[in-house]
GROMACS .gro file of N, CA, C and O in nm:
model
  272
    1MET      N    1  -5.353  -7.579   2.494
    1MET     CA    2  -5.351  -7.631   2.630
    1MET      C    3  -5.496  -7.625   2.675
    1MET      O    4  -5.544  -7.528   2.697
    2PRO      N    5  -5.570  -7.731   2.694
    2PRO     CA    6  -5.707  -7.746   2.758
    2PRO      C    7  -5.713  -7.699   2.897
    2PRO      O    8  -5.617  -7.708   2.973
    3ASN      N    9  -5.836  -7.647   2.934
    3ASN     CA   10  -5.862  -7.605   3.073
    3ASN      C   11  -5.877  -7.748   3.161
    3ASN      O   12  -5.984  -7.815   3.125
    4SER      N   13  -5.806  -7.754   3.253
    4SER     CA   14  -5.823  -7.893   3.317
    4SER      C   15  -5.878  -7.847   3.472
    4SER      O   16  -5.867  -7.928   3.563
    5SER      N   17  -5.930  -7.730   3.483
    5SER     CA   18  -5.983  -7.704   3.630
    5SER      C   19  -6.132  -7.758   3.627
    5SER      O   20  -6.202  -7.756   3.544
    6SER      N   21  -6.159  -7.801   3.741
    6SER     CA   22  -6.303  -7.834   3.766
    6SER      C   23  -6.339  -7.815   3.914
    6SER      O   24  -6.256  -7.800   4.000
    7ILE      N   25  -6.462  -7.783   3.928
    7ILE     CA   26  -6.537  -7.745   4.068
    7ILE      C   27  -6.609  -7.878   4.101
    7ILE      O   28  -6.694  -7.944   4.041
    8SER      N   29  -6.553  -7.942   4.227
    8SER     CA   30  -6.620  -8.041   4.266
    8SER      C   31  -6.720  -8.030   4.393
    8SER      O   32  -6.798  -8.112   4.427
    9GLU      N   33  -6.719  -7.897   4.452
    9GLU     CA   34  -6.809  -7.881   4.560
    9GLU      C   35  -6.830  -7.721   4.558
    9GLU      O   36  -6.761  -7.645   4.506
   10PHE      N   37  -6.950  -7.690   4.627
   10PHE     CA   38  -6.983  -7.554   4.631
   10PHE      C   39  -7.011  -7.499   4.789
   10PHE      O   40  -7.095  -7.587   4.848
   11LEU      N   41  -6.953  -7.421   4.846
   11LEU     CA   42  -6.954  -7.385   4.989
   11LEU      C   43  -7.034  -7.259   5.000
   11LEU      O   44  -6.992  -7.140   4.957
   12LEU      N   45  -7.149  -7.256   5.068
   12LEU     CA   46  -7.230  -7.143   5.079
   12LEU      C   47  -7.221  -7.103   5.247
   12LEU      O   48  -7.269  -7.177   5.316
   13LEU      N   49  -7.171  -6.987   5.270
   13LEU     CA   50  -7.142  -6.936   5.395
   13LEU      C   51  -7.253  -6.836   5.441
   13LEU      O   52  -7.300  -6.763   5.367
   14ALA      N   53  -7.281  -6.848   5.566
   14ALA     CA   54  -7.372  -6.752   5.623
   14ALA      C   55  -7.311  -6.619   5.638
   14ALA      O   56  -7.192  -6.610   5.644
   15LEU      N   57  -7.381  -6.522   5.639
   15LEU     CA   58  -7.342  -6.384   5.675
   15LEU      C   59  -7.294  -6.360   5.818
   15LEU      O   60  -7.204  -6.294   5.843
   16ALA      N   61  -7.364  -6.428   5.897
   16ALA     CA   62  -7.327  -6.428   6.058
   16ALA      C   63  -7.352  -6.551   6.133
   16ALA      O   64  -7.456  -6.615   6.077
   17ASP      N   65  -7.291  -6.576   6.215
   17ASP     CA   66  -7.318  -6.692   6.298
   17ASP      C   67  -7.425  -6.677   6.435
   17ASP      O   68  -7.482  -6.779   6.462
   18THR      N   69  -7.421  -6.560   6.456
   18THR     CA   70  -7.491  -6.547   6.571
   18THR      C   71  -7.642  -6.509   6.540
   18THR      O   72  -7.660  -6.435   6.441
   19ARG      N   73  -7.755  -6.520   6.619
   19ARG     CA   74  -7.883  -6.494   6.584
   19ARG      C   75  -7.900  -6.354   6.577
   19ARG      O   76  -7.979  -6.325   6.497
   20GLN      N   77  -7.847  -6.279   6.653
   20GLN     CA   78  -7.873  -6.124   6.663
   20GLN      C   79  -7.833  -6.064   6.536
   20GLN      O   80  -7.889  -5.976   6.478
   21LEU      N   81  -7.713  -6.109   6.488
   21LEU     CA   82  -7.654  -6.061   6.345
   21LEU      C   83  -7.751  -6.110   6.234
   21LEU      O   84  -7.769  -6.035   6.141
   22GLN      N   85  -7.801  -6.230   6.250
   22GLN     CA   86  -7.888  -6.277   6.141
   22GLN      C   87  -8.034  -6.198   6.142
   22GLN      O   88  -8.061  -6.167   6.024
   23LEU      N   89  -8.075  -6.167   6.259
   23LEU     CA   90  -8.200  -6.101   6.252
   23LEU      C   91  -8.171  -5.949   6.205
   23LEU      O   92  -8.257  -5.889   6.131
   24LEU      N   93  -8.047  -5.890   6.241
   24LEU     CA   94  -8.024  -5.751   6.196
   24LEU      C   95  -8.009  -5.766   6.044
   24LEU      O   96  -8.064  -5.669   5.978
   25HIS      N   97  -7.946  -5.851   5.988
   25HIS     CA   98  -7.922  -5.866   5.836
   25HIS      C   99  -8.073  -5.895   5.785
   25HIS      O  100  -8.083  -5.824   5.666
   26PHE      N  101  -8.150  -5.962   5.827
   26PHE     CA  102  -8.292  -5.995   5.758
   26PHE      C  103  -8.354  -5.859   5.767
   26PHE      O  104  -8.414  -5.827   5.667
   27TRP      N  105  -8.374  -5.791   5.893
   27TRP     CA  106  -8.452  -5.674   5.886
   27TRP      C  107  -8.382  -5.563   5.785
   27TRP      O  108  -8.462  -5.482   5.727
   28LEU      N  109  -8.265  -5.562   5.791
   28LEU     CA  110  -8.188  -5.461   5.703
   28LEU      C  111  -8.215  -5.490   5.536
   28LEU      O  112  -8.249  -5.422   5.475
   29PHE      N  113  -8.204  -5.624   5.514
   29PHE     CA  114  -8.237  -5.633   5.372
   29PHE      C  115  -8.381  -5.625   5.333
   29PHE      O  116  -8.420  -5.599   5.234
   30LEU      N  117  -8.459  -5.659   5.428
   30LEU     CA  118  -8.620  -5.654   5.418
   30LEU      C  119  -8.636  -5.511   5.399
   30LEU      O  120  -8.720  -5.477   5.315
   31GLY      N  121  -8.600  -5.419   5.473
   31GLY     CA  122  -8.606  -5.283   5.458
   31GLY      C  123  -8.565  -5.239   5.334
   31GLY      O  124  -8.627  -5.139   5.265
   32ILE      N  125  -8.451  -5.266   5.285
   32ILE     CA  126  -8.389  -5.218   5.150
   32ILE      C  127  -8.489  -5.267   5.047
   32ILE      O  128  -8.530  -5.194   4.952
   33HIS      N  129  -8.527  -5.386   5.058
   33HIS     CA  130  -8.624  -5.450   4.943
   33HIS      C  131  -8.761  -5.374   4.949
   33HIS      O  132  -8.815  -5.351   4.840
   34VAL      N  133  -8.824  -5.355   5.064
   34VAL     CA  134  -8.954  -5.273   5.063
   34VAL      C  135  -8.928  -5.138   5.018
   34VAL      O  136  -9.020  -5.082   4.952
   35ALA      N  137  -8.819  -5.078   5.053
   35ALA     CA  138  -8.805  -4.933   4.991
   35ALA      C  139  -8.793  -4.932   4.858
   35ALA      O  140  -8.850  -4.846   4.788
   36ALA      N  141  -8.722  -5.024   4.792
   36ALA     CA  142  -8.714  -5.041   4.651
   36ALA      C  143  -8.842  -5.074   4.587
   36ALA      O  144  -8.889  -5.011   4.469
   37LEU      N  145  -8.929  -5.148   4.664
   37LEU     CA  146  -9.074  -5.187   4.599
   37LEU      C  147  -9.163  -5.065   4.604
   37LEU      O  148  -9.223  -5.018   4.517
   38LEU      N  149  -9.148  -4.984   4.726
   38LEU     CA  150  -9.222  -4.864   4.745
   38LEU      C  151  -9.179  -4.763   4.631
   38LEU      O  152  -9.270  -4.688   4.595
   39GLY      N  153  -9.051  -4.744   4.614
   39GLY     CA  154  -9.001  -4.636   4.521
   39GLY      C  155  -9.050  -4.685   4.366
   39GLY      O  156  -9.102  -4.596   4.285
   40ASN      N  157  -9.042  -4.809   4.334
   40ASN     CA  158  -9.094  -4.842   4.203
   40ASN      C  159  -9.242  -4.831   4.196
   40ASN      O  160  -9.287  -4.808   4.082
   41GLY      N  161  -9.325  -4.861   4.305
   41GLY     CA  162  -9.461  -4.839   4.277
   41GLY      C  163  -9.497  -4.695   4.287
   41GLY      O  164  -9.585  -4.668   4.200
   42LEU      N  165  -9.407  -4.604   4.348
   42LEU     CA  166  -9.437  -4.469   4.341
   42LEU      C  167  -9.416  -4.417   4.188
   42LEU      O  168  -9.481  -4.331   4.135
   43ILE      N  169  -9.302  -4.462   4.133
   43ILE     CA  170  -9.285  -4.431   4.004
   43ILE      C  171  -9.385  -4.458   3.891
   43ILE      O  172  -9.424  -4.397   3.813
   44SER      N  173  -9.423  -4.604   3.904
   44SER     CA  174  -9.547  -4.651   3.834
   44SER      C  175  -9.664  -4.580   3.841
   44SER      O  176  -9.726  -4.538   3.748
   45THR      N  177  -9.708  -4.544   3.969
   45THR     CA  178  -9.830  -4.465   3.992
   45THR      C  179  -9.829  -4.325   3.936
   45THR      O  180  -9.918  -4.283   3.870
   46ALA      N  181  -9.706  -4.250   3.957
   46ALA     CA  182  -9.695  -4.130   3.902
   46ALA      C  183  -9.712  -4.115   3.758
   46ALA      O  184  -9.773  -4.024   3.701
   47VAL      N  185  -9.637  -4.209   3.684
   47VAL     CA  186  -9.637  -4.224   3.527
   47VAL      C  187  -9.768  -4.238   3.493
   47VAL      O  188  -9.831  -4.197   3.380
   48ALA      N  189  -9.845  -4.358   3.550
   48ALA     CA  190  -9.970  -4.381   3.511
   48ALA      C  191 -10.079  -4.281   3.535
   48ALA      O  192 -10.181  -4.272   3.448
   49CYS      N  193 -10.078  -4.198   3.634
   49CYS     CA  194 -10.176  -4.100   3.679
   49CYS      C  195 -10.167  -3.957   3.622
   49CYS      O  196 -10.275  -3.910   3.602
   50ASP      N  197 -10.044  -3.911   3.595
   50ASP     CA  198 -10.024  -3.782   3.539
   50ASP      C  199  -9.997  -3.787   3.396
   50ASP      O  200  -9.913  -3.852   3.353
   51GLN      N  201 -10.094  -3.692   3.332
   51GLN     CA  202 -10.101  -3.692   3.182
   51GLN      C  203  -9.970  -3.625   3.133
   51GLN      O  204  -9.903  -3.659   3.021
   52ARG      N  205  -9.903  -3.534   3.215
   52ARG     CA  206  -9.781  -3.469   3.158
   52ARG      C  207  -9.667  -3.579   3.162
   52ARG      O  208  -9.558  -3.547   3.079
   53LEU      N  209  -9.675  -3.688   3.221
   53LEU     CA  210  -9.568  -3.781   3.231
   53LEU      C  211  -9.577  -3.892   3.120
   53LEU      O  212  -9.507  -3.999   3.118
   54HIS      N  213  -9.672  -3.871   3.039
   54HIS     CA  214  -9.699  -3.967   2.913
   54HIS      C  215  -9.597  -3.949   2.797
   54HIS      O  216  -9.649  -3.903   2.688
   55THR      N  217  -9.469  -3.929   2.825
   55THR     CA  218  -9.376  -3.902   2.734
   55THR      C  219  -9.291  -4.018   2.715
   55THR      O  220  -9.271  -4.106   2.804
   56PRO      N  221  -9.207  -4.027   2.613
   56PRO     CA  222  -9.122  -4.164   2.603
   56PRO      C  223  -9.014  -4.179   2.715
   56PRO      O  224  -8.995  -4.292   2.764
   57MET      N  225  -8.965  -4.082   2.770
   57MET     CA  226  -8.873  -4.089   2.875
   57MET      C  227  -8.941  -4.150   2.990
   57MET      O  228  -8.879  -4.233   3.060
   58TYR      N  229  -9.056  -4.104   3.024
   58TYR     CA  230  -9.107  -4.163   3.140
   58TYR      C  231  -9.157  -4.310   3.130
   58TYR      O  232  -9.192  -4.376   3.202
   59PHE      N  233  -9.205  -4.327   3.008
   59PHE     CA  234  -9.248  -4.469   2.978
   59PHE      C  235  -9.135  -4.563   2.990
   59PHE      O  236  -9.135  -4.683   3.036
   60PHE      N  237  -9.015  -4.515   2.946
   60PHE     CA  238  -8.888  -4.598   2.987
   60PHE      C  239  -8.874  -4.612   3.109
   60PHE      O  240  -8.822  -4.718   3.170
   61LEU      N  241  -8.880  -4.502   3.201
   61LEU     CA  242  -8.857  -4.512   3.356
   61LEU      C  243  -8.959  -4.606   3.401
   61LEU      O  244  -8.935  -4.682   3.489
   62LEU      N  245  -9.085  -4.609   3.360
   62LEU     CA  246  -9.195  -4.694   3.397
   62LEU      C  247  -9.145  -4.861   3.380
   62LEU      O  248  -9.164  -4.940   3.461
   63ASN      N  249  -9.104  -4.871   3.253
   63ASN     CA  250  -9.056  -5.000   3.222
   63ASN      C  251  -8.939  -5.051   3.304
   63ASN      O  252  -8.953  -5.153   3.355
   64LEU      N  253  -8.845  -4.970   3.334
   64LEU     CA  254  -8.728  -5.001   3.424
   64LEU      C  255  -8.789  -5.019   3.570
   64LEU      O  256  -8.742  -5.126   3.623
   65ALA      N  257  -8.897  -4.950   3.606
   65ALA     CA  258  -8.947  -4.983   3.754
   65ALA      C  259  -9.016  -5.088   3.751
   65ALA      O  260  -9.014  -5.182   3.849
   66LEU      N  261  -9.087  -5.140   3.644
   66LEU     CA  262  -9.176  -5.271   3.635
   66LEU      C  263  -9.079  -5.383   3.640
   66LEU      O  264  -9.107  -5.491   3.690
   67LEU      N  265  -8.954  -5.377   3.564
   67LEU     CA  266  -8.870  -5.484   3.556
   67LEU      C  267  -8.782  -5.498   3.676
   67LEU      O  268  -8.723  -5.616   3.685
   68ASP      N  269  -8.758  -5.397   3.761
   68ASP     CA  270  -8.690  -5.408   3.884
   68ASP      C  271  -8.776  -5.476   3.980
   68ASP      O  272  -8.729  -5.547   4.059
   0.00000   0.00000   0.00000
């Protein structure tokens, strides 16, 4: 029996209809994104600068931080 389903349209809904909630979501997601960038930058800086962190485990963490 072949699959006969098909998608004819795609509906993208907003997170909120009011301007205040849109701004709240924007600042919340921006804060989360900046925190993730700062955390990854801290990991990258720590691994690059500290000689004791030049082991395979920390190179793996550095790779994950750079890919994120």
